[in-house]
PDB file of C-alpha atoms in Angstrom:
ATOM      1  CA  MET A 268      35.893   7.433  11.188  1.00  0.00           C
ATOM      2  CA  ASP A 269      33.139  10.548  10.039  1.00  0.00           C
ATOM      3  CA  ASP A 270      32.280  12.337   6.733  1.00  0.00           C
ATOM      4  CA  ARG A 271      34.662  15.405   8.633  1.00  0.00           C
ATOM      5  CA  GLN A 272      38.071  13.089   8.166  1.00  0.00           C
ATOM      6  CA  LEU A 273      36.479  11.155   5.509  1.00  0.00           C
ATOM      7  CA  GLN A 274      36.593  14.866   3.966  1.00  0.00           C
ATOM      8  CA  GLN A 275      40.066  15.401   4.898  1.00  0.00           C
ATOM      9  CA  TRP A 276      41.567  11.973   4.430  1.00  0.00           C
ATOM     10  CA  VAL A 277      40.215  13.043   0.833  1.00  0.00           C
ATOM     11  CA  GLU A 278      42.323  16.535   0.324  1.00  0.00           C
ATOM     12  CA  GLU A 279      45.229  14.651   1.727  1.00  0.00           C
ATOM     13  CA  ILE A 280      44.914  11.805  -1.098  1.00  0.00           C
ATOM     14  CA  SER A 281      44.603  14.065  -3.772  1.00  0.00           C
ATOM     15  CA  LEU A 282      47.238  16.456  -2.535  1.00  0.00           C
ATOM     16  CA  GLN A 283      49.524  13.674  -2.747  1.00  0.00           C
ATOM     17  CA  SER A 284      48.413  11.324  -5.464  1.00  0.00           C
ATOM     18  CA  PHE A 285      47.184  14.163  -8.363  1.00  0.00           C
ATOM     19  CA  GLY A 286      48.716  17.390  -7.035  1.00  0.00           C
ATOM     20  CA  ARG A 287      45.924  19.471  -7.156  1.00  0.00           C
ATOM     21  CA  PRO A 288      43.268  20.182  -4.398  1.00  0.00           C
ATOM     22  CA  PHE A 289      39.938  18.543  -3.517  1.00  0.00           C
ATOM     23  CA  LEU A 290      37.857  21.559  -3.205  1.00  0.00           C
ATOM     24  CA  HIS A 291      34.095  19.552  -2.907  1.00  0.00           C
ATOM     25  CA  GLN A 292      32.634  17.623  -0.356  1.00  0.00           C
ATOM     26  CA  ALA A 293      33.098  14.127   0.107  1.00  0.00           C
ATOM     27  CA  ARG A 294      31.041  11.673   2.143  1.00  0.00           C
ATOM     28  CA  PHE A 295      30.162   8.398   3.893  1.00  0.00           C
ATOM     29  CA  ASN A 296      26.826   6.731   1.911  1.00  0.00           C
ATOM     30  CA  ARG A 297      25.808   4.157   4.287  1.00  0.00           C
ATOM     31  CA  ARG A 298      22.922   2.980   1.379  1.00  0.00           C
ATOM     32  CA  LEU A 299      25.580   2.243  -1.532  1.00  0.00           C
ATOM     33  CA  ARG A 300      26.160  -1.299  -1.337  1.00  0.00           C
ATOM     34  CA  SER A 301      26.737  -2.871  -5.329  1.00  0.00           C
ATOM     35  CA  THR A 302      29.482   0.010  -5.560  1.00  0.00           C
ATOM     36  CA  GLY A 303      32.512   1.285  -3.264  1.00  0.00           C
ATOM     37  CA  GLY A 304      32.048   4.908  -4.538  1.00  0.00           C
ATOM     38  CA  ARG A 305      30.229   7.378  -6.520  1.00  0.00           C
ATOM     39  CA  TYR A 306      31.322  10.732  -8.384  1.00  0.00           C
ATOM     40  CA  PHE A 307      28.878  13.325  -9.498  1.00  0.00           C
ATOM     41  CA  THR A 308      29.006  15.113 -12.448  1.00  0.00           C
ATOM     42  CA  ARG A 309      26.929  18.131 -11.794  1.00  0.00           C
ATOM     43  CA  THR A 310      28.034  18.932  -7.962  1.00  0.00           C
ATOM     44  CA  HIS A 311      31.612  17.125  -8.138  1.00  0.00           C
ATOM     45  CA  ASP A 312      30.660  15.664  -4.887  1.00  0.00           C
ATOM     46  CA  ILE A 313      32.111  12.022  -4.168  1.00  0.00           C
ATOM     47  CA  GLU A 314      30.655   9.587  -1.869  1.00  0.00           C
ATOM     48  CA  ILE A 315      31.972   6.915  -0.044  1.00  0.00           C
ATOM     49  CA  SER A 316      30.515   3.318   0.760  1.00  0.00           C
ATOM     50  CA  TRP A 317      30.728   2.732   4.600  1.00  0.00           C
ATOM     51  CA  HIS A 318      30.162  -0.693   4.484  1.00  0.00           C
ATOM     52  CA  GLN A 319      33.658  -1.004   2.398  1.00  0.00           C
ATOM     53  CA  TYR A 320      34.967   0.685   5.043  1.00  0.00           C
ATOM     54  CA  GLU A 321      33.428  -1.239   7.252  1.00  0.00           C
ATOM     55  CA  GLN A 322      33.938  -4.766   5.855  1.00  0.00           C
ATOM     56  CA  TYR A 323      37.844  -3.563   4.160  1.00  0.00           C
ATOM     57  CA  GLY A 324      39.281  -1.385   5.647  1.00  0.00           C
ATOM     58  CA  LYS A 325      41.809   2.036   5.194  1.00  0.00           C
ATOM     59  CA  GLN A 326      43.394   0.369   2.332  1.00  0.00           C
ATOM     60  CA  ASP A 327      40.689  -0.957   0.209  1.00  0.00           C
ATOM     61  CA  VAL A 328      38.809   2.699   0.742  1.00  0.00           C
ATOM     62  CA  GLU A 329      41.728   4.570  -0.131  1.00  0.00           C
ATOM     63  CA  LYS A 330      41.704   2.693  -3.890  1.00  0.00           C
ATOM     64  CA  ILE A 331      38.232   3.394  -4.074  1.00  0.00           C
ATOM     65  CA  ILE A 332      38.881   7.081  -3.243  1.00  0.00           C
ATOM     66  CA  LYS A 333      41.457   7.062  -6.081  1.00  0.00           C
ATOM     67  CA  HIS A 334      39.089   5.983  -8.363  1.00  0.00           C
ATOM     68  CA  GLU A 335      36.795   8.277  -7.791  1.00  0.00           C
ATOM     69  CA  LEU A 336      39.144  11.335  -7.629  1.00  0.00           C
ATOM     70  CA  CYS A 337      39.953  10.331 -10.955  1.00  0.00           C
ATOM     71  CA  HIS A 338      36.548  10.869 -12.040  1.00  0.00           C
ATOM     72  CA  TYR A 339      37.077  14.402 -10.289  1.00  0.00           C
ATOM     73  CA  HIS A 340      40.005  15.913 -11.858  1.00  0.00           C
ATOM     74  CA  LEU A 341      39.678  14.009 -15.010  1.00  0.00           C
ATOM     75  CA  HIS A 342      35.929  15.832 -15.245  1.00  0.00           C
ATOM     76  CA  LEU A 343      37.326  19.064 -14.378  1.00  0.00           C
ATOM     77  CA  THR A 344      40.096  19.028 -16.958  1.00  0.00           C
ATOM     78  CA  LYS A 345      37.718  18.811 -19.549  1.00  0.00           C
ATOM     79  CA  ARG A 346      39.474  15.096 -20.031  1.00  0.00           C
ATOM     80  CA  GLY A 347      37.973  11.377 -20.388  1.00  0.00           C
ATOM     81  CA  TYR A 348      36.885  10.826 -16.975  1.00  0.00           C
ATOM     82  CA  GLN A 349      34.084   7.948 -18.195  1.00  0.00           C
ATOM     83  CA  HIS A 350      35.583   3.974 -17.236  1.00  0.00           C
ATOM     84  CA  ARG A 351      35.457   3.630 -21.156  1.00  0.00           C
ATOM     85  CA  ASP A 352      37.883   6.464 -21.742  1.00  0.00           C
ATOM     86  CA  GLU A 353      41.856   6.261 -22.008  1.00  0.00           C
ATOM     87  CA  ASP A 354      42.954   8.992 -19.593  1.00  0.00           C
ATOM     88  CA  PHE A 355      41.270   7.850 -17.181  1.00  0.00           C
ATOM     89  CA  LYS A 356      42.307   3.832 -17.191  1.00  0.00           C
ATOM     90  CA  ARG A 357      45.711   5.159 -17.480  1.00  0.00           C
ATOM     91  CA  LEU A 358      45.834   7.820 -14.671  1.00  0.00           C
ATOM     92  CA  LEU A 359      43.541   5.044 -12.785  1.00  0.00           C
ATOM     93  CA  GLN A 360      46.993   3.247 -13.017  1.00  0.00           C
ATOM     94  CA  HIS A 361      49.702   5.628 -12.529  1.00  0.00           C
ATOM     95  CA  VAL A 362      47.873   6.319  -8.801  1.00  0.00           C
ATOM     96  CA  GLY A 363      47.112   3.074  -7.644  1.00  0.00           C
ATOM     97  CA  GLY A 364      43.256   3.245  -7.702  1.00  0.00           C
ATOM     98  CA  THR A 365      41.354  -0.112  -7.779  1.00  0.00           C
ATOM     99  CA  ARG A 366      39.161  -0.417 -11.354  1.00  0.00           C
ATOM    100  CA  TYR A 367      36.715  -3.138  -8.679  1.00  0.00           C
ATOM    101  CA  CYS A 368      35.930  -2.702  -5.202  1.00  0.00           C
ATOM    102  CA  ARG A 369      35.417  -6.103  -3.687  1.00  0.00           C
ATOM    103  CA  ALA A 370      31.995  -7.787  -3.214  1.00  0.00           C
ATOM    104  CA  LEU A 371      30.379  -7.676   0.168  1.00  0.00           C
ATOM    105  CA  PRO A 372      29.255 -10.185   1.892  1.00  0.00           C
ATOM    106  CA  ASP A 373      25.749 -11.629   1.144  1.00  0.00           C
ATOM    107  CA  ALA A 374      24.282 -10.389   4.416  1.00  0.00           C
ATOM    108  CA  LEU A 375      25.233  -6.587   3.681  1.00  0.00           C
ATOM    109  CA  ARG A 376      23.805  -7.490   0.023  1.00  0.00           C
ATOM    110  CA  ARG A 377      19.989  -7.804   1.229  1.00  0.00           C
ATOM    111  CA  LYS A 378      19.310  -9.759  -1.667  1.00  0.00           C
ATOM    112  CA  GLU A 379      15.542  -9.720  -2.239  1.00  0.00           C
ATOM    113  CA  PRO A 380      13.686 -12.976  -3.060  1.00  0.00           C
ATOM    114  CA  TYR A 381      11.701 -13.168  -6.485  1.00  0.00           C
ATOM    115  CA  ARG A 382       8.470 -12.617  -6.588  1.00  0.00           C
ATOM    116  CA  TYR A 383       7.419 -12.589  -9.898  1.00  0.00           C
ATOM    117  CA  LYS A 384       7.753 -14.890 -13.141  1.00  0.00           C
ATOM    118  CA  LEU A 385       7.345 -13.531 -17.304  1.00  0.00           C
ATOM    119  CA  VAL A 386       6.863 -17.025 -18.363  1.00  0.00           C
ATOM    120  CA  CYS A 387       6.350 -16.915 -22.599  1.00  0.00           C
ATOM    121  CA  GLN A 388       3.351 -18.027 -23.745  1.00  0.00           C
ATOM    122  CA  HIS A 389       5.043 -19.925 -27.012  1.00  0.00           C
ATOM    123  CA  CYS A 390       8.123 -21.420 -26.054  1.00  0.00           C
ATOM    124  CA  GLY A 391       8.076 -21.644 -21.999  1.00  0.00           C
ATOM    125  CA  MET A 392      11.006 -19.560 -21.209  1.00  0.00           C
ATOM    126  CA  GLU A 393      10.860 -17.903 -17.913  1.00  0.00           C
ATOM    127  CA  TYR A 394      12.058 -14.398 -16.756  1.00  0.00           C
ATOM    128  CA  MET A 395      12.143 -14.339 -13.107  1.00  0.00           C
ATOM    129  CA  ARG A 396      11.529 -10.515 -11.504  1.00  0.00           C
ATOM    130  CA  LYS A 397      11.892  -8.861  -8.269  1.00  0.00           C
ATOM    131  CA  ARG A 398       9.393  -6.060  -9.037  1.00  0.00           C
ATOM    132  CA  LYS A 399       6.083  -6.335 -10.755  1.00  0.00           C
ATOM    133  CA  THR A 400       6.133  -5.728 -14.600  1.00  0.00           C
ATOM    134  CA  ASP A 401       3.438  -5.802 -17.152  1.00  0.00           C
ATOM    135  CA  PRO A 402       4.095  -8.141 -19.815  1.00  0.00           C
ATOM    136  CA  ARG A 403       2.671  -5.937 -22.476  1.00  0.00           C
ATOM    137  CA  LYS A 404       5.924  -4.148 -22.418  1.00  0.00           C
ATOM    138  CA  TYR A 405       7.720  -6.851 -23.551  1.00  0.00           C
ATOM    139  CA  ALA A 406       8.118  -9.957 -25.642  1.00  0.00           C
ATOM    140  CA  CYS A 407      10.668 -13.333 -25.132  1.00  0.00           C
ATOM    141  CA  GLY A 408      13.987 -12.515 -25.559  1.00  0.00           C
ATOM    142  CA  HIS A 409      14.198 -16.411 -27.339  1.00  0.00           C
ATOM    143  CA  CYS A 410      11.336 -16.241 -29.811  1.00  0.00           C
ATOM    144  CA  ARG A 411       9.709 -13.073 -29.656  1.00  0.00           C
ATOM    145  CA  GLY A 412       6.415 -14.197 -28.143  1.00  0.00           C
ATOM    146  CA  ARG A 413       4.105 -13.026 -25.630  1.00  0.00           C
ATOM    147  CA  LEU A 414       4.399 -13.270 -21.892  1.00  0.00           C
ATOM    148  CA  LYS A 415       2.280 -13.628 -19.144  1.00  0.00           C
ATOM    149  CA  LEU A 416       3.592 -12.665 -15.612  1.00  0.00           C
ATOM    150  CA  VAL A 417       2.592 -15.179 -12.571  1.00  0.00           C
ATOM    151  CA  ALA A 418       2.411 -13.896  -8.998  1.00  0.00           C
ATOM    152  CA  LEU A 419       4.853 -16.341  -6.813  1.00  0.00           C
ATOM    153  CA  ASP A 420       3.266 -17.939  -3.960  1.00  0.00           C
ATOM    154  CA  LEU A 421       5.492 -16.809  -1.230  1.00  0.00           C
ATOM    155  CA  GLN A 422       5.702 -18.187   2.164  1.00  0.00           C
ATOM    156  CA  MET A 423       6.214 -16.012   5.292  1.00  0.00           C
ATOM    157  CA  ASN A 424       7.498 -17.908   8.469  1.00  0.00           C
ATOM    158  CA  SER A 425       6.193 -16.045  11.201  1.00  0.00           C
TER     159      SER A 425
END
């Protein structure tokens, strides 16, 4: 399936399930891994995770499309389109969309190793980080003590 076919599919689902046309762009995004899809409030476009389609097929992706179309139609009609809004929850249940998408296997999620550790100088609490952070900007969440940055020794097997 390509973006053109996805566009037609989203337009069909919109008319069948919502009784309203989808007048913007729908496309696959191969970088989406932790979410099934996205709705953009500025452009009203929708992106769907290619990996969800590849891994779980049409049935699961149809539920994700319905979820994104709930955001789309509620936003355009100036009703509660956010996850916490009652309008959104009600419409999602009515059309049979999914609240959450299924998790992708670890091989597709590209988990990075922890490369840094922040250590509290007062209580010894440790905070693992993937990115380097400035310890002066933060305090220990446990005792409010000062933090010290420690780079972890990662051995690359080449």
